[in-house]
XYZ file of C-alpha atoms in Angstrom:
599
model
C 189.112 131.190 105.485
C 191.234 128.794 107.402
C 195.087 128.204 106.452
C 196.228 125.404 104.550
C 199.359 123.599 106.508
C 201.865 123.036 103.970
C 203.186 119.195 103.347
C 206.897 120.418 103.321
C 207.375 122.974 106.075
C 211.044 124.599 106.017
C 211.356 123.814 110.081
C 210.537 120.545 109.872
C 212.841 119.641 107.011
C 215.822 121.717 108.578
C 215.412 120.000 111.637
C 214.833 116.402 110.534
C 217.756 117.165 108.144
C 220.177 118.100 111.667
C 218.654 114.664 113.018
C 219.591 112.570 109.939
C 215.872 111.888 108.716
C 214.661 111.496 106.082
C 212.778 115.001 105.422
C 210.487 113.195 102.833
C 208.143 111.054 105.528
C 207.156 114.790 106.631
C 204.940 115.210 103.605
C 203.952 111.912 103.706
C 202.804 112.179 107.688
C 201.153 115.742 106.144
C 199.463 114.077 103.349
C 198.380 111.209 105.536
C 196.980 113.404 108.449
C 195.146 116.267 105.755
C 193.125 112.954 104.342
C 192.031 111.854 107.450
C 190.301 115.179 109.030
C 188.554 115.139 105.114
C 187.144 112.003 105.942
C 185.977 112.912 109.195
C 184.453 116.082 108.082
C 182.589 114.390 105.511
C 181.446 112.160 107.726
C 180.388 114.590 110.142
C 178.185 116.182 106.827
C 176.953 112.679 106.276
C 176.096 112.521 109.743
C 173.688 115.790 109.500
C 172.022 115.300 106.840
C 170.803 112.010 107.901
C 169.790 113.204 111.076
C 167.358 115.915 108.777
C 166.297 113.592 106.953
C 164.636 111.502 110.179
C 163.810 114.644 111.286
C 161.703 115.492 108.704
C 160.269 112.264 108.402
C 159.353 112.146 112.445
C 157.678 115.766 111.827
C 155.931 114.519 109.038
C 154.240 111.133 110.315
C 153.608 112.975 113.571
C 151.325 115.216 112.077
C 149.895 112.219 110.093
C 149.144 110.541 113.173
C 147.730 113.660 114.931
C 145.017 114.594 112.188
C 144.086 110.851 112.020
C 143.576 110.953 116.061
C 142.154 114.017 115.374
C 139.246 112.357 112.853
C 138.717 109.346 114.586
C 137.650 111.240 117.994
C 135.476 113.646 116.335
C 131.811 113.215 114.864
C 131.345 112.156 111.392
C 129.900 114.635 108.736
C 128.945 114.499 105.373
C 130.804 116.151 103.007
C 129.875 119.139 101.127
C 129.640 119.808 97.511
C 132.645 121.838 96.240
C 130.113 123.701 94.224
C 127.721 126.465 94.550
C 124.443 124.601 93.884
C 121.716 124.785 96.460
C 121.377 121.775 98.651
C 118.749 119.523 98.305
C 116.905 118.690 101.672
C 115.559 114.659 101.154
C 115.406 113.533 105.213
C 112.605 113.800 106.527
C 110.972 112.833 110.094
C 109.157 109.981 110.127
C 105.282 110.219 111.477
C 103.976 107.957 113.939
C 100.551 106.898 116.155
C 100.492 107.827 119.745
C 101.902 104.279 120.503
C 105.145 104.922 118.028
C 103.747 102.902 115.095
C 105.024 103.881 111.982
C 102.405 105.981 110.129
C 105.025 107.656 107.747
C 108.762 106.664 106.658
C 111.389 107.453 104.054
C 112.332 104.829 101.419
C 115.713 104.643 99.467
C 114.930 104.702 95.834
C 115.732 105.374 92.100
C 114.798 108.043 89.837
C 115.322 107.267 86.160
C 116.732 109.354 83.543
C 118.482 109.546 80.214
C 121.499 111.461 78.362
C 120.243 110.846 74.702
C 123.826 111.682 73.192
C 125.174 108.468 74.883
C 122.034 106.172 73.693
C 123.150 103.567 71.709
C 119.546 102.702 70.270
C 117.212 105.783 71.140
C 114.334 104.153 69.489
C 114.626 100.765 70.393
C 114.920 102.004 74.022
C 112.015 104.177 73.860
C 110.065 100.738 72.910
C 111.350 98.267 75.702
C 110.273 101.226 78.120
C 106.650 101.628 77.316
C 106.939 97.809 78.235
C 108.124 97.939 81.837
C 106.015 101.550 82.516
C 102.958 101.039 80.370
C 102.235 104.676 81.564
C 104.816 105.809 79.010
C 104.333 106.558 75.031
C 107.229 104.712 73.411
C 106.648 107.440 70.644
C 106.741 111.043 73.038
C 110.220 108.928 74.231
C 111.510 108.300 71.044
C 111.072 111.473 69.635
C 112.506 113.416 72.937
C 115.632 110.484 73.321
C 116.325 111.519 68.697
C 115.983 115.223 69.353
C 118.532 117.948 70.941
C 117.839 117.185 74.155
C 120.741 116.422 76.277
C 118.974 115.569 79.480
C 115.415 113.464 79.732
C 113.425 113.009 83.759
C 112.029 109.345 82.564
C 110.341 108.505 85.907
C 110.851 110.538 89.675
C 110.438 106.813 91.176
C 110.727 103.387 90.119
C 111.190 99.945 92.173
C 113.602 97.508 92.628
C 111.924 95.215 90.433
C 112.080 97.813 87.749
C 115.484 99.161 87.856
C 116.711 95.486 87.314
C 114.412 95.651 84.267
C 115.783 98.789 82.956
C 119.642 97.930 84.185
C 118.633 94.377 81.302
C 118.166 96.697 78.501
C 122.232 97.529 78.780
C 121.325 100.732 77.368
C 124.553 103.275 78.717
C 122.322 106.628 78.224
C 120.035 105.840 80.761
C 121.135 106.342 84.141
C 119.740 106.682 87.756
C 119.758 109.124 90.288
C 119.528 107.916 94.509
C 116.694 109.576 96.241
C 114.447 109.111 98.996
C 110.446 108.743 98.667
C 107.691 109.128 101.081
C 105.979 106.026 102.076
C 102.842 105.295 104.213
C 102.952 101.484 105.240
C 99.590 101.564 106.527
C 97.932 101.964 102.470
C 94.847 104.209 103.169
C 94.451 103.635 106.594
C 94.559 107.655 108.231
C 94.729 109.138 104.887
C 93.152 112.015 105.196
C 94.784 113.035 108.558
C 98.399 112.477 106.846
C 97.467 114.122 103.888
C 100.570 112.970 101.628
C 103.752 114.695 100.014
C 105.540 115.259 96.652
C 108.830 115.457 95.467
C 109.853 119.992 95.732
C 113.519 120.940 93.937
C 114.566 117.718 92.448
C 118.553 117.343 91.198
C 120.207 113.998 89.538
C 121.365 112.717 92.582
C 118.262 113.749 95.505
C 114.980 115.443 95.769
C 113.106 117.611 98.020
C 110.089 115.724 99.746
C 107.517 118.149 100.620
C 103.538 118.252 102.473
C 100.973 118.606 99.930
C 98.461 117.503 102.973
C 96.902 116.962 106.074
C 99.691 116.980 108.773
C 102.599 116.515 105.919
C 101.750 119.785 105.352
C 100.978 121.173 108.259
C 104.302 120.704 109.588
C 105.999 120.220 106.969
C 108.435 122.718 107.881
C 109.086 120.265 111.487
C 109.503 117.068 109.483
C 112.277 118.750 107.911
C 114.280 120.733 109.864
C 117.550 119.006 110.488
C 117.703 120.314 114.447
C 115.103 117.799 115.610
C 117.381 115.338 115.191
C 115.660 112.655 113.291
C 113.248 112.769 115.888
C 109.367 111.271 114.570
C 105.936 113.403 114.664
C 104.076 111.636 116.955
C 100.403 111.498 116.261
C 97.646 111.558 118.853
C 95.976 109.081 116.594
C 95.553 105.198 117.573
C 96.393 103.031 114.698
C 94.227 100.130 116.115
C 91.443 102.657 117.132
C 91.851 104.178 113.182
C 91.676 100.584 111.309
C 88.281 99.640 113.578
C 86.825 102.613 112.740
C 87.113 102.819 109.400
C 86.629 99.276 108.995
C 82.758 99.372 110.395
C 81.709 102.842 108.825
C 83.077 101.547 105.617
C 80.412 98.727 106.615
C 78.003 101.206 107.475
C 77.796 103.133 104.470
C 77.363 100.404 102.297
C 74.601 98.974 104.254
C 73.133 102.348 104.632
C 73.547 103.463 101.033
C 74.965 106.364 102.046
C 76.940 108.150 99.524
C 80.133 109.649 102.024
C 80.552 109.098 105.885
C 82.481 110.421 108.381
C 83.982 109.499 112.615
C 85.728 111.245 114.964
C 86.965 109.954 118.167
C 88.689 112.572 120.743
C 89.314 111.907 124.069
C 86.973 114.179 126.328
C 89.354 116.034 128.576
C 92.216 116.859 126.595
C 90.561 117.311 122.498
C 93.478 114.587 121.309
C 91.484 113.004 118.316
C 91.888 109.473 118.903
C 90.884 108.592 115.402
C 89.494 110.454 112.196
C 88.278 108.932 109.148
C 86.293 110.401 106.028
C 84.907 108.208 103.266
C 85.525 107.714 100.300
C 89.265 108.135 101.063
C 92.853 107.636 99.106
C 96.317 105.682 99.186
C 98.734 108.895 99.944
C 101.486 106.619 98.348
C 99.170 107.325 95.212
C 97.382 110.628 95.713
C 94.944 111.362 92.908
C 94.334 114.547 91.254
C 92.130 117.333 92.652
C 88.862 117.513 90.612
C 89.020 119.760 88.001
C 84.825 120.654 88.537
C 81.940 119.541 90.331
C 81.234 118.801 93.964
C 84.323 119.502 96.132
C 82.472 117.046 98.545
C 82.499 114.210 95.727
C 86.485 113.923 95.866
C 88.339 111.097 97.655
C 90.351 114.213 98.707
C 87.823 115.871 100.650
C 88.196 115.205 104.571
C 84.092 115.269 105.644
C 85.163 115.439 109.372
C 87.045 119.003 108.952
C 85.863 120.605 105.667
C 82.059 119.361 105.697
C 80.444 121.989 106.752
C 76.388 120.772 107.406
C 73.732 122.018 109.261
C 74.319 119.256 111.996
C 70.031 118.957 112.893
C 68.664 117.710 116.382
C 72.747 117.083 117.533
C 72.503 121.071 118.566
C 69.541 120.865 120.839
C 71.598 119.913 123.821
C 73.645 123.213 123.565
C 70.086 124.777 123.809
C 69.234 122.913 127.111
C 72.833 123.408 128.577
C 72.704 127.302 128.351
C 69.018 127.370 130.269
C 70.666 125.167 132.704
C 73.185 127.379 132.872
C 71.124 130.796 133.118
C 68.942 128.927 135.579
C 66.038 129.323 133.466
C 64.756 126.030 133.934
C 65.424 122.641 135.276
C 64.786 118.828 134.236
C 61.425 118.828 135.317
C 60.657 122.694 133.829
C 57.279 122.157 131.846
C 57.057 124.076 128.279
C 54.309 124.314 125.556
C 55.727 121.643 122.790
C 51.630 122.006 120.389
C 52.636 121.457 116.938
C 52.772 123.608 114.984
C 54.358 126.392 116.300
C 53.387 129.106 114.544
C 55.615 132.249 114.589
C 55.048 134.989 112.261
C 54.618 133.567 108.552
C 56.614 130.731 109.703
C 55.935 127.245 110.980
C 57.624 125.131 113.363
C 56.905 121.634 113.528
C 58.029 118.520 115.650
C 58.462 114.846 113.964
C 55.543 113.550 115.812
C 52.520 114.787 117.407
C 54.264 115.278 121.673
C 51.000 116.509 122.950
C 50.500 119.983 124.478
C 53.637 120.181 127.056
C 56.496 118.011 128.087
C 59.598 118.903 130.456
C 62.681 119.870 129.443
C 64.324 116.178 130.024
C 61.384 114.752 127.134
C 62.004 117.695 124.813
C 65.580 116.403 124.741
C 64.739 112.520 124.433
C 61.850 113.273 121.995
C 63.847 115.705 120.092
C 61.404 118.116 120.171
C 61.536 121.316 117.755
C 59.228 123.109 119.523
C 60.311 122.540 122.720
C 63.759 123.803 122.047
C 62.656 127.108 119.819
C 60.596 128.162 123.200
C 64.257 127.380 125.186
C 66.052 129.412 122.491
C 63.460 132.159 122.947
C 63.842 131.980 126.772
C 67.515 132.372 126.245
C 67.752 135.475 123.469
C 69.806 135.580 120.240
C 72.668 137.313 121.555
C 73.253 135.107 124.605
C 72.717 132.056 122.581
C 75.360 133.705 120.159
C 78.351 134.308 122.484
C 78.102 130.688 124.329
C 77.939 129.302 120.793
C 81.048 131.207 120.011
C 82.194 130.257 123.158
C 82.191 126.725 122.091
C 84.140 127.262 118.707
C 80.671 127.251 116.167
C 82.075 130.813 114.865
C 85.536 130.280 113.836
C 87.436 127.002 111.984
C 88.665 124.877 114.333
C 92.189 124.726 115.055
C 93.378 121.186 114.811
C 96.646 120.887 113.089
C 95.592 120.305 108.966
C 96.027 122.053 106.796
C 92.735 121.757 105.284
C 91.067 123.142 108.805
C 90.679 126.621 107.334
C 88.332 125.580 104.778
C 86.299 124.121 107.377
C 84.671 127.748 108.346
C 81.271 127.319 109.379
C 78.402 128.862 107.862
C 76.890 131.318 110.357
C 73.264 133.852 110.040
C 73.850 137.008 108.607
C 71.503 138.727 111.316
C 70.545 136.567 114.666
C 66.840 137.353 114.799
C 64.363 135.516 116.945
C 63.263 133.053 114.356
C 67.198 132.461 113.637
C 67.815 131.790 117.189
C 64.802 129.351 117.325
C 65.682 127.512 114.493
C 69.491 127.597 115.150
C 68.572 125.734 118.350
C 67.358 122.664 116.791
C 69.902 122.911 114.364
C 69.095 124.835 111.220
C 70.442 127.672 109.867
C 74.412 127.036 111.179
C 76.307 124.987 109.465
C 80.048 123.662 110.959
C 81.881 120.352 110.727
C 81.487 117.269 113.119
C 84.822 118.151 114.554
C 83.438 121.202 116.129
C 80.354 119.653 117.216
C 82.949 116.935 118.518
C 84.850 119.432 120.810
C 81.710 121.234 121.687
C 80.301 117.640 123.300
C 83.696 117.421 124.540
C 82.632 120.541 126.862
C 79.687 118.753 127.895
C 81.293 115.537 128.767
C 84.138 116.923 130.714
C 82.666 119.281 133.223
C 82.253 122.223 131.005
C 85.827 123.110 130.042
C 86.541 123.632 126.173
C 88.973 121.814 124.532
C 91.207 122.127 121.542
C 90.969 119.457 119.126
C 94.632 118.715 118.127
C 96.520 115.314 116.304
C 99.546 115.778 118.687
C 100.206 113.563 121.398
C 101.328 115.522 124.628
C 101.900 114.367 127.894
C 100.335 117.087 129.501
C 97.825 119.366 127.891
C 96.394 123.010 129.935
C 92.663 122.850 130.896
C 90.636 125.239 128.520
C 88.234 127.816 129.983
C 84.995 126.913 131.285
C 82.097 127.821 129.557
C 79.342 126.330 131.287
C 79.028 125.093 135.089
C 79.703 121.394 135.908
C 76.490 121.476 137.287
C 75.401 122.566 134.002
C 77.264 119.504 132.219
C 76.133 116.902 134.317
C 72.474 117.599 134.072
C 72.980 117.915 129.930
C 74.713 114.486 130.281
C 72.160 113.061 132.613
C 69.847 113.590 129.407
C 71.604 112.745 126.188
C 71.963 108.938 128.654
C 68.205 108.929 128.279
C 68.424 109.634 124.757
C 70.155 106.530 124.396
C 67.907 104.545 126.878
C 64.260 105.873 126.410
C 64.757 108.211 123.243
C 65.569 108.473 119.798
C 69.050 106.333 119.853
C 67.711 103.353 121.421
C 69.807 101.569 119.273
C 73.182 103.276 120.879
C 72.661 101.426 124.123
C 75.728 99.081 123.903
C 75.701 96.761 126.867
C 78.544 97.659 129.938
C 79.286 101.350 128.080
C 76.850 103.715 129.243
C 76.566 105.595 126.241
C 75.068 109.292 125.914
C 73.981 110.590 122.955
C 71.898 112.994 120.487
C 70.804 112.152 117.262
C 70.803 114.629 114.626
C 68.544 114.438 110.577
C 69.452 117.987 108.640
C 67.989 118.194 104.845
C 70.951 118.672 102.687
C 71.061 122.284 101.792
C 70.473 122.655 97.737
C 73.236 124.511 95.378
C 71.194 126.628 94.455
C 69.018 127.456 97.664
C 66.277 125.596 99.711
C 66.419 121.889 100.827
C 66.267 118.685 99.532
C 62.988 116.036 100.223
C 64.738 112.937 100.245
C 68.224 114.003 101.197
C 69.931 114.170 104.403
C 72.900 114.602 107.182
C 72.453 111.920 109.254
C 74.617 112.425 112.504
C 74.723 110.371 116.165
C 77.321 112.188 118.979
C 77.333 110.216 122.205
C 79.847 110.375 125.129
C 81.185 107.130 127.048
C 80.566 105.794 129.246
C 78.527 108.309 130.759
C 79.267 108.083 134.011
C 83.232 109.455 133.805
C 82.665 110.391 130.049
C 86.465 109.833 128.498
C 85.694 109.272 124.819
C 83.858 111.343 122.375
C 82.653 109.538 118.718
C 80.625 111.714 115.946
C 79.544 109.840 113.313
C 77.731 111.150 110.421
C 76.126 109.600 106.817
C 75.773 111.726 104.108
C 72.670 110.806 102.298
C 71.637 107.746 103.752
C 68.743 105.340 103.264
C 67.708 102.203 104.852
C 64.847 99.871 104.384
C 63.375 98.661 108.034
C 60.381 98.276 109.784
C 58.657 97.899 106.246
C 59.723 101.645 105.189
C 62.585 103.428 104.196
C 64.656 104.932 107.131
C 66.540 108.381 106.477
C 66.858 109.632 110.338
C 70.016 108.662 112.416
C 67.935 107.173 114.650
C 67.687 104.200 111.701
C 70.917 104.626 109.792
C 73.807 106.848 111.943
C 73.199 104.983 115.802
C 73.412 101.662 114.550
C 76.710 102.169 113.113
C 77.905 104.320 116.247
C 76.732 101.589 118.420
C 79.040 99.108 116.661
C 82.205 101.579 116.409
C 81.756 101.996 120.073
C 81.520 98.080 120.667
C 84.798 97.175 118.833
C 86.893 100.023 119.881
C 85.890 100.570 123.701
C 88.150 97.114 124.688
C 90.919 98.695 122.348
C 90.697 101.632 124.391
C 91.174 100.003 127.633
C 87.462 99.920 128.789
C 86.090 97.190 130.763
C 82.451 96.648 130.382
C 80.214 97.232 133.427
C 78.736 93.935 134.832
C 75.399 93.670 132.337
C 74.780 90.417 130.479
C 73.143 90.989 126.915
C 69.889 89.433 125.666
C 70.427 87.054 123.593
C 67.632 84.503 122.435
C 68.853 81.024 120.420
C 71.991 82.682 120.138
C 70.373 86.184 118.225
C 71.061 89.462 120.014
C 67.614 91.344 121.106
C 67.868 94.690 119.794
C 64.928 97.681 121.141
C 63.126 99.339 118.581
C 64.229 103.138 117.862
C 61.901 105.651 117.482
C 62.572 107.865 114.165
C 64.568 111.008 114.592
């Protein structure tokens, strides 16, 4: 504690009193000199505590400024829900053709729902509802929006058009909740290889989408995992490719009468399915109901190329022909007894037409011969003809990427006896889907490598195992071209395209057992152009029936080629083909068109 100097010290005033001063102006000096160090040491405090107080301030907007550098260098987020509810996954990757067309997109929209304790007029509401969604019972809402509910869904999805009609009724309870829907621009157009999605957890404010179908569901866990990066599904399909195709066999079937119908296009070498249709069909932005009984097969749902499983007829007879090639038990020219009927045990085998007593192997192909390709199957043996069957994929669903491809198993013989493996070659007896029968001619077209049908566009795809010689392949080739030229699909023999082809006529298998008389599985699968096959088309009519030539036509040769023929005309320039150098007949301006023989 410092001392105090005192304003009258007893020196001083001696002293000044031996001067002759005035010993008073010492305490005034003392007074005068104490007030001024106050001054300066409150000034000196003043000093200080301004000095903090920019200090603080300088700390303060520093660290301002840092976090705000800080955010405006780093990558936006979204912010997370203080709460503990789970989080509702809505993106979802877009889908698109092999070209990057849209085939499947997200759209922002409204879900609609009401808080009855804050409805003003309950009732009234209820009524002006069932007037914008005439899908709604203005009663069932009137009752729920006067009862102890506290929370009401209305509708999972509504327009622009009718949120604007709902925001007019000025009603405060009803309220909407931001979402994102699935939407396929395209209408119906690939249905059945999209498939389609619904709406999984669902909260005010977003809602799961999730694959009930097709690819949706198939990777439905890809189109909505947040690591790809927004990044789309590319398809191997080819929008432009899709809309021909379905445009003429929805033509074809009609003309035909034909009851359902079915395409495939894959490309030969690497099984990417160029386009797949199945008719009747759906709009996945409004994807009926399942049916509750009947005929899976008579659903809009039902995808004919993968889950129609038919005995595919004559179409199989090439697969006959290609494993004798390939044992080296005969060759084109090999002569075999073809005398109808062939008589084996208690049963019969007959040919659609008398052949006469022999032909070679080439004829049995281009006359479709059942007797001709029984003896081959006999030649070969049941458990050979087995394995290179299995070796093709006839024994197992295929593996394209749907998920209805494991209902697509084919129907294969208990036992494989000798009069199995007779009628098995020409097509009876083993049932599978035209997209194995696709892949398998696939095999033949490329060289004899198998290929796995997929829907994923890949730059590079790994060359299958080889199944059968290329010697084999060309040979089989060689004679499903004169099929189309001399044989039973006369009518396949599009100008400039080379195509090669086997027709196949299966009765429809009965319910209950046995075969229909007037029903059948009309199917055409050709290769172009033949010489450098690239493209593969299957086409088959379920049920069809045509009147020409003065009768009714059932075979494929009358109902299934004709419609191939024109697929393969419209969609070979939107592949990139160039038509060989032929000029077509044409007569007063009417296309000349050969006469097909029935098969």
């Amino acid at each position: 504690m410092s001392q105090r100097t005192p304003l009258r010290p007893l020196a001083r005033i001696l002293d000044a009193r031996a001067r002759g001063e005035n010993p008073d102006l010492i305490e005034r000096d003392n007074i005068r000199a104490r007030g001024e160090a106050g001054r300066e040491a409150a000034r000196a405090r003043v000093a200080w505590r301004i000095g903090l107080v920019i200090g603080i301030f300088c700390v303060c907007f520093g660290a301002v400024g840092v976090r705000m550098g800080t955010l405006a260098a780093s990558t936006p987020e979204e912010p997370q829900r203080a709460d503990t509810a789970p989080v509702i996954m809505a993106q979802r990757a877009d889908i698109t053709d092999r070209e990057g067309r849209v085939l499947a997109t997200n759209l922002v929209t409204h879900a609609l729902y009401a808080q009855p304790p804050m409805m003003v007029d309950p009732v009234g509401t209820a009524k002006k509802l069932a007037k914008i969604f005439p899908d709604l019972d203005a009663k069932r809402l009137a009752a729920d929006f006067t009862g102890s509910r506290k929370f009401v869904w209305i509708k999972k999805k509504i327009s622009p058009e009718q949120l604007q009609l709902v925001h007019d009724i000025g009603e405060p309870g009803l309220l909407f909740g931001p979402r994102e829907m699935r939407l396929y621009p395209n209408g119906r157009l690939a249905a059945h290889v999209l498939g389609g999605a619904r709406f999984g957890n669902e909260g005010v404010d977003s809602a799961e989408i999730v694959g009930t179908a097709g690819v949706e569901k198939a990777f439905d866990g890809w189109l909505r995992d947040p690591a790809n990066n927004g990044a789309p599904l590319k398809l191997s399909i080819d929008l432009t490719v899709q809309q021909a195709v379905e445009e003429i066999l929805a033509g074809g079937m009609k003309l035909m009468n034909a009851k359902g119908a079915t395409a495939v296009v894959m490309e030969a070498h690497t099984g990417e399915i160029i386009a797949m249709a199945s008719l009747p069909d759906f709009d996945p932005n409004d994807r009926p109901a399942p049916l509750a009984k009947g005929d899976a097969s008579d659903s809009p749902l039902f995808n004919r190329a993968v889950q129609g499983v038919y005995e595919l007829g004559s179409t199989f007879k090439i697969f006959a022909v290609a494993q004798a090639l390939e044992l080296g038990l005969v060759n084109p020219t090999t002569m075999l007894d073809t005398k109808s009927p062939m008589v084996w045990g208690r049963f019969r085998i007959r040919d659609f037409h008398n052949y006469g007593p022999a032909l070679s192997i080439t004829d049995i192909v281009v006359e479709s011969s059942n007797v001709g390709t029984a003896r081959i199957a006999l030649l070969i043996g049941g458990q050979r003809q087995k394995a290179f069957l299995e070796s093709l994929g006839f024994m197992a669903p295929t593996p394209v990427e749907l998920s209805e491809a494991n209902s697509g198993r084919p129907i294969v013989p208990a036992k494989w006896s000798e009069i199995t493996s007779m009628t098995v070659g020409y097509g009876h007896g083993l049932a599978a889907s035209p997209l194995h029968l696709a892949a398998a001619y696939a095999t033949i077209a490329n060289g004899g490598y198998k290929v796995k049908p997929t829907l994923v566009h890949a730059a590079t795809h790994e060359k299958g195992p080889q199944v059968m010689s290329t010697e084999a392949a060309k040979t089989a080739l060689a004679m499903m071209r004169a099929v189309v030229t001399r044989g039973t699909a006369s009518f396949a023999d599009v100008p400039g395209y080379e195509v090669a082809g086997k027709t196949g006529t299966a009765d429809k298998v009965k319910p209950g057992g046995g075969y229909y008389d007037n029903k059948v599985i009309a199917t055409f699968a050709s290769a172009f152009p033949a010489s450098d096959p690239k493209y593969i088309l299957v086409l088959s009519l379920d049920e069809p029936s045509s009147f020409a030539a003065n009768e009714t036509r059932r075979t494929a040769g009358w109902t299934a080629v004709p419609v191939a023929a024109e697929v393969i005309r419209r969609i070979a320039p939107i592949l990139g083909m160039r038509p060989a150098d032929s000029v077509p007949e044409v007569l007063d301006g009417i296309q000349l068109v050969k006469a097909a023989k029935s098969h």
